PDB file of C-alpha atoms in Angstrom:
ATOM      1  CA  UNK A   7     -10.238  16.182  15.852  1.00 37.00           C
ATOM      2  CA  UNK A   8      -9.463  13.737  13.768  1.00 50.00           C
ATOM      3  CA  UNK A   9     -10.869  13.582  10.402  1.00 57.00           C
ATOM      4  CA  UNK A  10     -13.405  10.415   9.487  1.00 70.00           C
ATOM      5  CA  UNK A  11     -11.322   8.916   6.807  1.00 83.00           C
ATOM      6  CA  UNK A  12     -13.425   6.856   3.477  1.00 90.00           C
ATOM      7  CA  UNK A  13     -13.080   3.187   2.919  1.00 93.00           C
ATOM      8  CA  UNK A  14     -12.595   1.532  -0.003  1.00 92.00           C
ATOM      9  CA  UNK A  15     -14.100  -1.876  -0.456  1.00 91.00           C
ATOM     10  CA  UNK A  16     -11.848  -4.159  -1.899  1.00 92.00           C
ATOM     11  CA  UNK A  17     -12.811  -8.356  -1.906  1.00 91.00           C
ATOM     12  CA  UNK A  18     -13.955  -8.390   0.952  1.00 89.00           C
ATOM     13  CA  UNK A  19     -12.657  -6.116   2.934  1.00 96.00           C
ATOM     14  CA  UNK A  20     -13.307  -2.504   3.548  1.00 96.00           C
ATOM     15  CA  UNK A  21     -10.143  -0.155   3.070  1.00 97.00           C
ATOM     16  CA  UNK A  22      -9.424   3.399   4.677  1.00 97.00           C
ATOM     17  CA  UNK A  23      -8.320   4.922   1.425  1.00 97.00           C
ATOM     18  CA  UNK A  24      -5.293   6.824   3.067  1.00 97.00           C
ATOM     19  CA  UNK A  25      -2.655   5.001   5.419  1.00 97.00           C
ATOM     20  CA  UNK A  26       0.810   5.311   6.886  1.00 97.00           C
ATOM     21  CA  UNK A  27       3.482   3.343   5.030  1.00 97.00           C
ATOM     22  CA  UNK A  28       7.095   2.938   6.765  1.00 97.00           C
ATOM     23  CA  UNK A  29       9.400   1.234   3.935  1.00 95.00           C
ATOM     24  CA  UNK A  30      12.994   2.614   4.917  1.00 92.00           C
ATOM     25  CA  UNK A  31      11.784   3.339   8.940  1.00 92.00           C
ATOM     26  CA  UNK A  32      14.298   1.397  11.026  1.00 92.00           C
ATOM     27  CA  UNK A  33      15.593   1.669  13.986  1.00 89.00           C
ATOM     28  CA  UNK A  34      12.888   2.031  16.074  1.00 92.00           C
ATOM     29  CA  UNK A  35      11.973   4.880  13.986  1.00 93.00           C
ATOM     30  CA  UNK A  36       8.206   3.423  13.021  1.00 96.00           C
ATOM     31  CA  UNK A  37       7.128   3.467  16.345  1.00 97.00           C
ATOM     32  CA  UNK A  38       6.960   7.045  17.557  1.00 96.00           C
ATOM     33  CA  UNK A  39       4.945   8.091  13.695  1.00 96.00           C
ATOM     34  CA  UNK A  40       2.882   5.173  13.788  1.00 97.00           C
ATOM     35  CA  UNK A  41       2.176   6.579  17.419  1.00 97.00           C
ATOM     36  CA  UNK A  42       1.790   9.994  16.513  1.00 96.00           C
ATOM     37  CA  UNK A  43      -0.024   9.046  13.314  1.00 96.00           C
ATOM     38  CA  UNK A  44      -2.615   6.715  15.078  1.00 97.00           C
ATOM     39  CA  UNK A  45      -3.452   9.844  17.080  1.00 95.00           C
ATOM     40  CA  UNK A  46      -3.585  12.236  14.132  1.00 95.00           C
ATOM     41  CA  UNK A  47      -6.542   9.406  13.382  1.00 95.00           C
ATOM     42  CA  UNK A  48      -4.791   7.148  10.647  1.00 96.00           C
ATOM     43  CA  UNK A  49      -6.766   3.757  10.701  1.00 97.00           C
ATOM     44  CA  UNK A  50      -4.456   2.284   8.123  1.00 98.00           C
ATOM     45  CA  UNK A  51      -0.579   1.144   9.001  1.00 98.00           C
ATOM     46  CA  UNK A  52       1.955  -0.902   6.331  1.00 98.00           C
ATOM     47  CA  UNK A  53       4.505  -2.787   6.833  1.00 98.00           C
ATOM     48  CA  UNK A  54       6.583  -6.187   5.602  1.00 98.00           C
ATOM     49  CA  UNK A  55       8.356  -8.763   7.179  1.00 98.00           C
ATOM     50  CA  UNK A  56      11.445  -7.413   4.629  1.00 98.00           C
ATOM     51  CA  UNK A  57      11.342  -3.692   6.233  1.00 97.00           C
ATOM     52  CA  UNK A  58      12.765  -4.997   9.677  1.00 97.00           C
ATOM     53  CA  UNK A  59       9.921  -2.901  11.796  1.00 97.00           C
ATOM     54  CA  UNK A  60       7.126  -5.493  12.582  1.00 98.00           C
ATOM     55  CA  UNK A  61       8.262  -5.082  15.614  1.00 98.00           C
ATOM     56  CA  UNK A  62       7.899  -1.524  16.139  1.00 98.00           C
ATOM     57  CA  UNK A  63       4.798  -1.474  14.671  1.00 98.00           C
ATOM     58  CA  UNK A  64       3.851  -4.240  17.212  1.00 98.00           C
ATOM     59  CA  UNK A  65       4.665  -1.626  19.867  1.00 98.00           C
ATOM     60  CA  UNK A  66       2.969   1.139  18.606  1.00 97.00           C
ATOM     61  CA  UNK A  67      -0.314  -0.841  18.619  1.00 97.00           C
ATOM     62  CA  UNK A  68       0.821  -2.072  21.877  1.00 97.00           C
ATOM     63  CA  UNK A  69       0.553   1.771  23.373  1.00 97.00           C
ATOM     64  CA  UNK A  70      -1.297   3.866  21.679  1.00 96.00           C
ATOM     65  CA  UNK A  71      -4.870   4.211  23.065  1.00 93.00           C
ATOM     66  CA  UNK A  72      -6.845   3.553  19.511  1.00 96.00           C
ATOM     67  CA  UNK A  73      -8.011  -0.084  19.877  1.00 96.00           C
ATOM     68  CA  UNK A  74      -7.370  -3.279  17.463  1.00 96.00           C
ATOM     69  CA  UNK A  75     -10.290  -3.063  16.065  1.00 96.00           C
ATOM     70  CA  UNK A  76     -10.228   0.192  15.042  1.00 96.00           C
ATOM     71  CA  UNK A  77      -6.794  -0.203  12.840  1.00 98.00           C
ATOM     72  CA  UNK A  78      -6.641  -1.492   9.307  1.00 98.00           C
ATOM     73  CA  UNK A  79      -3.065  -3.575   9.571  1.00 98.00           C
ATOM     74  CA  UNK A  80      -1.277  -4.901   6.316  1.00 98.00           C
ATOM     75  CA  UNK A  81       2.023  -7.523   6.329  1.00 98.00           C
ATOM     76  CA  UNK A  82       3.908  -8.435   3.752  1.00 98.00           C
ATOM     77  CA  UNK A  83       5.112 -12.063   3.028  1.00 98.00           C
ATOM     78  CA  UNK A  84       8.837 -11.814   1.931  1.00 98.00           C
ATOM     79  CA  UNK A  85       9.593 -14.134  -1.332  1.00 98.00           C
ATOM     80  CA  UNK A  86      11.696 -16.533   0.743  1.00 98.00           C
ATOM     81  CA  UNK A  87       8.649 -17.447   2.738  1.00 98.00           C
ATOM     82  CA  UNK A  88       6.537 -18.303  -0.817  1.00 98.00           C
ATOM     83  CA  UNK A  89       6.430 -22.623  -0.452  1.00 98.00           C
ATOM     84  CA  UNK A  90       3.674 -23.733   1.377  1.00 98.00           C
ATOM     85  CA  UNK A  91       4.344 -24.176   5.593  1.00 98.00           C
ATOM     86  CA  UNK A  92       6.923 -21.742   5.019  1.00 98.00           C
ATOM     87  CA  UNK A  93       4.400 -19.087   4.268  1.00 98.00           C
ATOM     88  CA  UNK A  94       3.127 -20.219   7.096  1.00 98.00           C
ATOM     89  CA  UNK A  95       5.572 -20.440   9.561  1.00 98.00           C
ATOM     90  CA  UNK A  96       6.851 -16.520   8.271  1.00 98.00           C
ATOM     91  CA  UNK A  97       3.297 -15.389   9.345  1.00 98.00           C
ATOM     92  CA  UNK A  98       3.774 -16.636  12.919  1.00 98.00           C
ATOM     93  CA  UNK A  99       6.509 -14.800  13.006  1.00 98.00           C
ATOM     94  CA  UNK A 100       5.239 -11.747  11.750  1.00 98.00           C
ATOM     95  CA  UNK A 101       2.012 -11.694  14.265  1.00 98.00           C
ATOM     96  CA  UNK A 102       4.414 -12.768  17.293  1.00 98.00           C
ATOM     97  CA  UNK A 103       6.157  -9.467  16.008  1.00 98.00           C
ATOM     98  CA  UNK A 104       3.421  -6.971  15.235  1.00 98.00           C
ATOM     99  CA  UNK A 105       1.460  -8.489  19.358  1.00 98.00           C
ATOM    100  CA  UNK A 106      -1.483  -9.107  17.193  1.00 98.00           C
ATOM    101  CA  UNK A 107      -3.584 -12.470  16.778  1.00 98.00           C
ATOM    102  CA  UNK A 108      -4.871 -11.869  13.055  1.00 98.00           C
ATOM    103  CA  UNK A 109      -3.661  -8.976  10.628  1.00 98.00           C
ATOM    104  CA  UNK A 110      -6.298  -7.469   8.320  1.00 98.00           C
ATOM    105  CA  UNK A 111      -4.516  -8.265   5.128  1.00 98.00           C
ATOM    106  CA  UNK A 112      -1.830 -10.294   3.868  1.00 98.00           C
ATOM    107  CA  UNK A 113       0.275  -9.370   0.705  1.00 98.00           C
ATOM    108  CA  UNK A 114       2.776 -11.790  -1.114  1.00 98.00           C
ATOM    109  CA  UNK A 115       5.392  -8.747  -1.674  1.00 98.00           C
ATOM    110  CA  UNK A 116       7.224  -9.512  -5.042  1.00 98.00           C
ATOM    111  CA  UNK A 117       5.983 -12.214  -7.779  1.00 98.00           C
ATOM    112  CA  UNK A 118       8.754 -15.204  -7.882  1.00 97.00           C
ATOM    113  CA  UNK A 119       8.357 -17.801 -10.595  1.00 97.00           C
ATOM    114  CA  UNK A 120       9.337 -20.469  -8.231  1.00 97.00           C
ATOM    115  CA  UNK A 121       7.945 -21.985  -6.234  1.00 98.00           C
ATOM    116  CA  UNK A 122       4.541 -22.047  -8.529  1.00 98.00           C
ATOM    117  CA  UNK A 123       1.838 -19.138  -8.441  1.00 98.00           C
ATOM    118  CA  UNK A 124      -0.697 -22.388  -7.033  1.00 98.00           C
ATOM    119  CA  UNK A 125       1.178 -23.439  -4.520  1.00 98.00           C
ATOM    120  CA  UNK A 126       1.712 -20.129  -2.901  1.00 98.00           C
ATOM    121  CA  UNK A 127      -1.947 -19.003  -3.183  1.00 98.00           C
ATOM    122  CA  UNK A 128      -2.399 -22.174  -1.703  1.00 98.00           C
ATOM    123  CA  UNK A 129      -0.612 -20.904   1.309  1.00 98.00           C
ATOM    124  CA  UNK A 130      -1.766 -17.533   1.209  1.00 98.00           C
ATOM    125  CA  UNK A 131      -5.778 -18.941   1.300  1.00 98.00           C
ATOM    126  CA  UNK A 132      -4.815 -21.636   4.154  1.00 98.00           C
ATOM    127  CA  UNK A 133      -3.770 -18.761   6.544  1.00 98.00           C
ATOM    128  CA  UNK A 134      -6.614 -16.882   5.639  1.00 98.00           C
ATOM    129  CA  UNK A 135      -8.898 -19.689   6.560  1.00 98.00           C
ATOM    130  CA  UNK A 136      -7.164 -20.185   9.788  1.00 98.00           C
ATOM    131  CA  UNK A 137      -7.917 -16.845  10.618  1.00 98.00           C
ATOM    132  CA  UNK A 138      -4.362 -15.430  10.738  1.00 98.00           C
ATOM    133  CA  UNK A 139      -5.114 -12.564   8.060  1.00 98.00           C
ATOM    134  CA  UNK A 140      -8.951 -11.337   7.723  1.00 98.00           C
ATOM    135  CA  UNK A 141      -7.495 -10.062   3.167  1.00 98.00           C
ATOM    136  CA  UNK A 142      -5.368 -11.640   1.046  1.00 98.00           C
ATOM    137  CA  UNK A 143      -3.760  -9.610  -1.591  1.00 98.00           C
ATOM    138  CA  UNK A 144      -0.663  -8.715  -3.621  1.00 98.00           C
ATOM    139  CA  UNK A 145       2.157  -6.667  -4.386  1.00 98.00           C
ATOM    140  CA  UNK A 146       4.163  -5.923  -7.220  1.00 98.00           C
ATOM    141  CA  UNK A 147       2.384  -8.009  -9.843  1.00 98.00           C
ATOM    142  CA  UNK A 148       1.377  -6.802 -13.204  1.00 98.00           C
ATOM    143  CA  UNK A 149      -1.837  -7.080 -14.094  1.00 98.00           C
ATOM    144  CA  UNK A 150      -1.902 -10.624 -16.121  1.00 97.00           C
ATOM    145  CA  UNK A 151      -0.245 -12.257 -13.283  1.00 98.00           C
ATOM    146  CA  UNK A 152      -2.829 -10.823 -11.071  1.00 98.00           C
ATOM    147  CA  UNK A 153      -5.596 -12.412 -13.222  1.00 97.00           C
ATOM    148  CA  UNK A 154      -4.363 -15.738 -12.412  1.00 98.00           C
ATOM    149  CA  UNK A 155      -3.813 -15.004  -8.863  1.00 98.00           C
ATOM    150  CA  UNK A 156      -7.149 -14.200  -8.625  1.00 98.00           C
ATOM    151  CA  UNK A 157      -8.077 -17.480 -10.574  1.00 97.00           C
ATOM    152  CA  UNK A 158      -5.637 -19.808  -8.342  1.00 98.00           C
ATOM    153  CA  UNK A 159      -7.109 -18.079  -5.442  1.00 98.00           C
ATOM    154  CA  UNK A 160     -10.955 -19.353  -3.788  1.00 98.00           C
ATOM    155  CA  UNK A 161     -10.936 -16.565  -2.000  1.00 98.00           C
ATOM    156  CA  UNK A 162     -10.458 -12.560  -3.279  1.00 98.00           C
ATOM    157  CA  UNK A 163      -7.461 -10.534  -3.680  1.00 98.00           C
ATOM    158  CA  UNK A 164      -8.397  -7.370  -2.056  1.00 98.00           C
ATOM    159  CA  UNK A 165      -5.831  -5.261  -3.486  1.00 98.00           C
ATOM    160  CA  UNK A 166      -2.229  -4.709  -5.517  1.00 98.00           C
ATOM    161  CA  UNK A 167       0.031  -2.362  -4.042  1.00 98.00           C
ATOM    162  CA  UNK A 168       2.047  -1.037  -6.596  1.00 98.00           C
ATOM    163  CA  UNK A 169       4.207   2.063  -7.108  1.00 98.00           C
ATOM    164  CA  UNK A 170       1.800   4.567  -8.548  1.00 98.00           C
ATOM    165  CA  UNK A 171       1.958   8.594  -8.522  1.00 98.00           C
ATOM    166  CA  UNK A 172       1.483  11.112 -11.243  1.00 98.00           C
ATOM    167  CA  UNK A 173       4.516  10.162 -13.786  1.00 98.00           C
ATOM    168  CA  UNK A 174       3.504   6.575 -13.332  1.00 98.00           C
ATOM    169  CA  UNK A 175       0.388   5.199 -15.812  1.00 97.00           C
ATOM    170  CA  UNK A 176      -1.056   2.434 -13.926  1.00 97.00           C
ATOM    171  CA  UNK A 177      -3.994   2.662 -15.572  1.00 97.00           C
ATOM    172  CA  UNK A 178      -3.921  -1.002 -17.265  1.00 97.00           C
ATOM    173  CA  UNK A 179      -3.255  -2.648 -13.243  1.00 98.00           C
ATOM    174  CA  UNK A 180      -6.368  -0.392 -11.855  1.00 98.00           C
ATOM    175  CA  UNK A 181      -8.916  -1.623 -15.144  1.00 97.00           C
ATOM    176  CA  UNK A 182      -7.706  -5.252 -14.271  1.00 97.00           C
ATOM    177  CA  UNK A 183      -8.400  -4.823 -10.110  1.00 97.00           C
ATOM    178  CA  UNK A 184     -11.230  -2.964 -10.887  1.00 96.00           C
ATOM    179  CA  UNK A 185     -12.556  -5.880 -13.057  1.00 96.00           C
ATOM    180  CA  UNK A 186     -12.195  -8.318 -10.161  1.00 95.00           C
ATOM    181  CA  UNK A 187     -12.770  -6.309  -7.476  1.00 96.00           C
ATOM    182  CA  UNK A 188      -9.897  -5.564  -5.801  1.00 97.00           C
ATOM    183  CA  UNK A 189      -8.253  -1.944  -5.694  1.00 97.00           C
ATOM    184  CA  UNK A 190      -4.785  -0.556  -6.627  1.00 97.00           C
ATOM    185  CA  UNK A 191      -3.015   0.769  -3.159  1.00 98.00           C
ATOM    186  CA  UNK A 192      -0.496   2.958  -4.074  1.00 98.00           C
ATOM    187  CA  UNK A 193       3.471   3.103  -2.686  1.00 98.00           C
ATOM    188  CA  UNK A 194       5.558   5.964  -3.498  1.00 97.00           C
ATOM    189  CA  UNK A 195       2.479   7.892  -4.203  1.00 98.00           C
ATOM    190  CA  UNK A 196       4.295  10.858  -4.216  1.00 98.00           C
ATOM    191  CA  UNK A 197       7.317  10.116  -6.513  1.00 97.00           C
ATOM    192  CA  UNK A 198       9.717   9.841  -3.428  1.00 95.00           C
ATOM    193  CA  UNK A 199       9.464  13.696  -3.113  1.00 95.00           C
ATOM    194  CA  UNK A 200       9.462  14.581  -6.940  1.00 97.00           C
ATOM    195  CA  UNK A 201       5.731  15.693  -6.941  1.00 98.00           C
ATOM    196  CA  UNK A 202       6.811  18.809  -4.959  1.00 97.00           C
ATOM    197  CA  UNK A 203       8.465  20.587  -7.190  1.00 98.00           C
ATOM    198  CA  UNK A 204       5.698  20.435 -10.030  1.00 98.00           C
ATOM    199  CA  UNK A 205       4.422  23.126 -11.777  1.00 98.00           C
ATOM    200  CA  UNK A 206       1.685  21.794 -12.625  1.00 98.00           C
ATOM    201  CA  UNK A 207       1.003  20.336  -9.561  1.00 98.00           C
ATOM    202  CA  UNK A 208       1.951  23.382  -7.909  1.00 98.00           C
ATOM    203  CA  UNK A 209      -0.516  25.649  -9.862  1.00 98.00           C
ATOM    204  CA  UNK A 210      -3.338  23.255  -9.046  1.00 98.00           C
ATOM    205  CA  UNK A 211      -2.550  23.068  -5.406  1.00 98.00           C
ATOM    206  CA  UNK A 212      -2.845  27.286  -5.449  1.00 98.00           C
ATOM    207  CA  UNK A 213      -6.257  26.974  -6.745  1.00 98.00           C
ATOM    208  CA  UNK A 214      -7.147  24.855  -3.447  1.00 98.00           C
ATOM    209  CA  UNK A 215      -4.934  25.903  -0.692  1.00 98.00           C
ATOM    210  CA  UNK A 216      -3.517  22.733  -0.943  1.00 98.00           C
ATOM    211  CA  UNK A 217       0.515  21.872  -1.253  1.00 98.00           C
ATOM    212  CA  UNK A 218       1.453  19.699  -3.763  1.00 98.00           C
ATOM    213  CA  UNK A 219       1.713  16.228  -2.118  1.00 98.00           C
ATOM    214  CA  UNK A 220      -2.016  17.293  -1.331  1.00 98.00           C
ATOM    215  CA  UNK A 221      -3.318  17.731  -4.247  1.00 98.00           C
ATOM    216  CA  UNK A 222      -1.280  14.347  -5.029  1.00 98.00           C
ATOM    217  CA  UNK A 223      -3.142  12.174  -2.578  1.00 98.00           C
ATOM    218  CA  UNK A 224      -6.328  14.024  -3.382  1.00 98.00           C
ATOM    219  CA  UNK A 225      -5.894  12.789  -6.833  1.00 98.00           C
ATOM    220  CA  UNK A 226      -5.462   8.935  -6.250  1.00 98.00           C
ATOM    221  CA  UNK A 227      -7.966   8.915  -3.811  1.00 97.00           C
ATOM    222  CA  UNK A 228     -10.803  10.342  -6.322  1.00 97.00           C
ATOM    223  CA  UNK A 229      -9.643   7.442  -8.868  1.00 97.00           C
ATOM    224  CA  UNK A 230     -10.433   4.596  -5.610  1.00 96.00           C
ATOM    225  CA  UNK A 231      -7.007   4.140  -5.568  1.00 98.00           C
ATOM    226  CA  UNK A 232      -5.621   3.712  -1.528  1.00 98.00           C
ATOM    227  CA  UNK A 233      -2.482   5.661  -0.858  1.00 98.00           C
ATOM    228  CA  UNK A 234       0.357   4.982   1.277  1.00 98.00           C
ATOM    229  CA  UNK A 235       2.266   7.701   1.897  1.00 97.00           C
ATOM    230  CA  UNK A 236       5.363   7.614   3.972  1.00 93.00           C
ATOM    231  CA  UNK A 237       7.574  10.235   5.942  1.00 91.00           C
ATOM    232  CA  UNK A 238       9.782  11.033   8.624  1.00 89.00           C
ATOM    233  CA  UNK A 239       8.375  14.212   9.811  1.00 90.00           C
ATOM    234  CA  UNK A 240       5.201  14.147  11.915  1.00 88.00           C
ATOM    235  CA  UNK A 241       4.148  17.692  10.757  1.00 89.00           C
ATOM    236  CA  UNK A 242       4.084  16.419   7.185  1.00 93.00           C
ATOM    237  CA  UNK A 243       1.797  13.083   8.582  1.00 95.00           C
ATOM    238  CA  UNK A 244      -0.932  15.717   9.425  1.00 95.00           C
ATOM    239  CA  UNK A 245      -0.448  17.382   5.894  1.00 96.00           C
ATOM    240  CA  UNK A 246      -0.294  14.410   4.112  1.00 97.00           C
ATOM    241  CA  UNK A 247      -3.892  13.655   6.263  1.00 96.00           C
ATOM    242  CA  UNK A 248      -6.007  16.875   5.299  1.00 96.00           C
ATOM    243  CA  UNK A 249      -6.835  15.841   1.710  1.00 97.00           C
ATOM    244  CA  UNK A 250     -10.638  15.727   2.849  1.00 96.00           C
ATOM    245  CA  UNK A 251     -12.043  18.557   2.731  1.00 96.00           C
ATOM    246  CA  UNK A 252     -11.824  19.552  -0.504  1.00 97.00           C
ATOM    247  CA  UNK A 253     -12.554  17.670  -4.299  1.00 97.00           C
ATOM    248  CA  UNK A 254     -10.204  18.101  -7.684  1.00 98.00           C
ATOM    249  CA  UNK A 255     -12.775  18.984 -11.135  1.00 98.00           C
ATOM    250  CA  UNK A 256     -12.495  17.026 -13.636  1.00 98.00           C
ATOM    251  CA  UNK A 257     -10.271  18.728 -15.780  1.00 98.00           C
ATOM    252  CA  UNK A 258      -7.835  18.891 -12.333  1.00 98.00           C
ATOM    253  CA  UNK A 259      -8.031  14.592 -12.679  1.00 98.00           C
ATOM    254  CA  UNK A 260      -7.094  14.728 -16.193  1.00 98.00           C
ATOM    255  CA  UNK A 261      -3.953  17.230 -16.236  1.00 98.00           C
ATOM    256  CA  UNK A 262      -1.972  15.132 -13.372  1.00 98.00           C
ATOM    257  CA  UNK A 263      -3.068  11.997 -15.663  1.00 98.00           C
ATOM    258  CA  UNK A 264      -1.487  13.113 -17.655  1.00 98.00           C
ATOM    259  CA  UNK A 265       2.100  13.819 -16.318  1.00 98.00           C
ATOM    260  CA  UNK A 266       2.800  10.012 -16.691  1.00 98.00           C
ATOM    261  CA  UNK A 267       6.232   9.361 -19.116  1.00 96.00           C
ATOM    262  CA  UNK A 268       7.583   6.157 -20.075  1.00 94.00           C
ATOM    263  CA  UNK A 269      10.092   6.934 -17.951  1.00 94.00           C
ATOM    264  CA  UNK A 270       8.222   7.196 -14.451  1.00 96.00           C
ATOM    265  CA  UNK A 271       8.872   4.539 -12.950  1.00 97.00           C
ATOM    266  CA  UNK A 272      11.556   4.426  -9.485  1.00 96.00           C
ATOM    267  CA  UNK A 273      11.501   1.064  -8.379  1.00 94.00           C
ATOM    268  CA  UNK A 274      12.260  -1.708 -10.614  1.00 92.00           C
ATOM    269  CA  UNK A 275      12.870  -4.491  -8.971  1.00 94.00           C
ATOM    270  CA  UNK A 276      10.169  -7.120 -10.710  1.00 97.00           C
ATOM    271  CA  UNK A 277      11.966 -10.790 -11.177  1.00 97.00           C
ATOM    272  CA  UNK A 278      12.830 -10.724 -15.098  1.00 95.00           C
ATOM    273  CA  UNK A 279      10.669 -13.898 -15.512  1.00 96.00           C
ATOM    274  CA  UNK A 280       7.883 -10.952 -15.678  1.00 97.00           C
ATOM    275  CA  UNK A 281       6.906  -7.893 -17.669  1.00 97.00           C
ATOM    276  CA  UNK A 282       5.063  -4.426 -15.959  1.00 97.00           C
ATOM    277  CA  UNK A 283       2.297  -3.372 -17.921  1.00 96.00           C
ATOM    278  CA  UNK A 284       3.108  -1.000 -20.640  1.00 91.00           C
ATOM    279  CA  UNK A 285       0.771   1.862 -19.264  1.00 91.00           C
TER     280      UNK A 285
END
């Protein structure tokens, strides 16, 4: 039987702490992996307009025997659609591809200086008010900009989806998210495979009978971080999901956090108008 997945309260929704990320799952490859993930017990699926696979995720949702009400579905608005009116039209297209009348969470994919943040947040609130998404949020927003987005929004920010793994500290962002009642969602949580050979993670994993990847994902969820590992390997789907039968000690958590380094960021497409938090 599948594990029961804990939720994290984020803004005004409860998000399953682990999900399947679908970045780079193109040309139909997302559909079988989403279907298999749902069979294993995953209930959180993450996609985006720019991934080019919303239609494949939608096909998987249509094919699965899992009730839509049990699935937490996230998509992201691409930066070219941030203007009021454009955002709404782009979401209509996403919903058509996903074959659903509503997503659970709609994120702004990357911050952009234009159009003005207030205009984009107004459009984001509009689609929520119209019932096209249950909740709204951000992706790749530094902490100061996240605070400005919340100040410009009547609805609560549910999450800020950012790169997060043992080699990249997000202490400032996590603290800011908690202060506004939001969560952090980790993309590339396994540092694109780099955690597999880490001696510290290997040693901690051996103590628990777990892989370095499982240790890393457990480290994230124990912090109250939502994590969305992506894999092309169906066997790895089960491994990533099998993290709820052990716990890391405070000392182990601290050892993993100490792996962070200044050059740990793997994906940096932030507009030059903005700056990342120092740590």
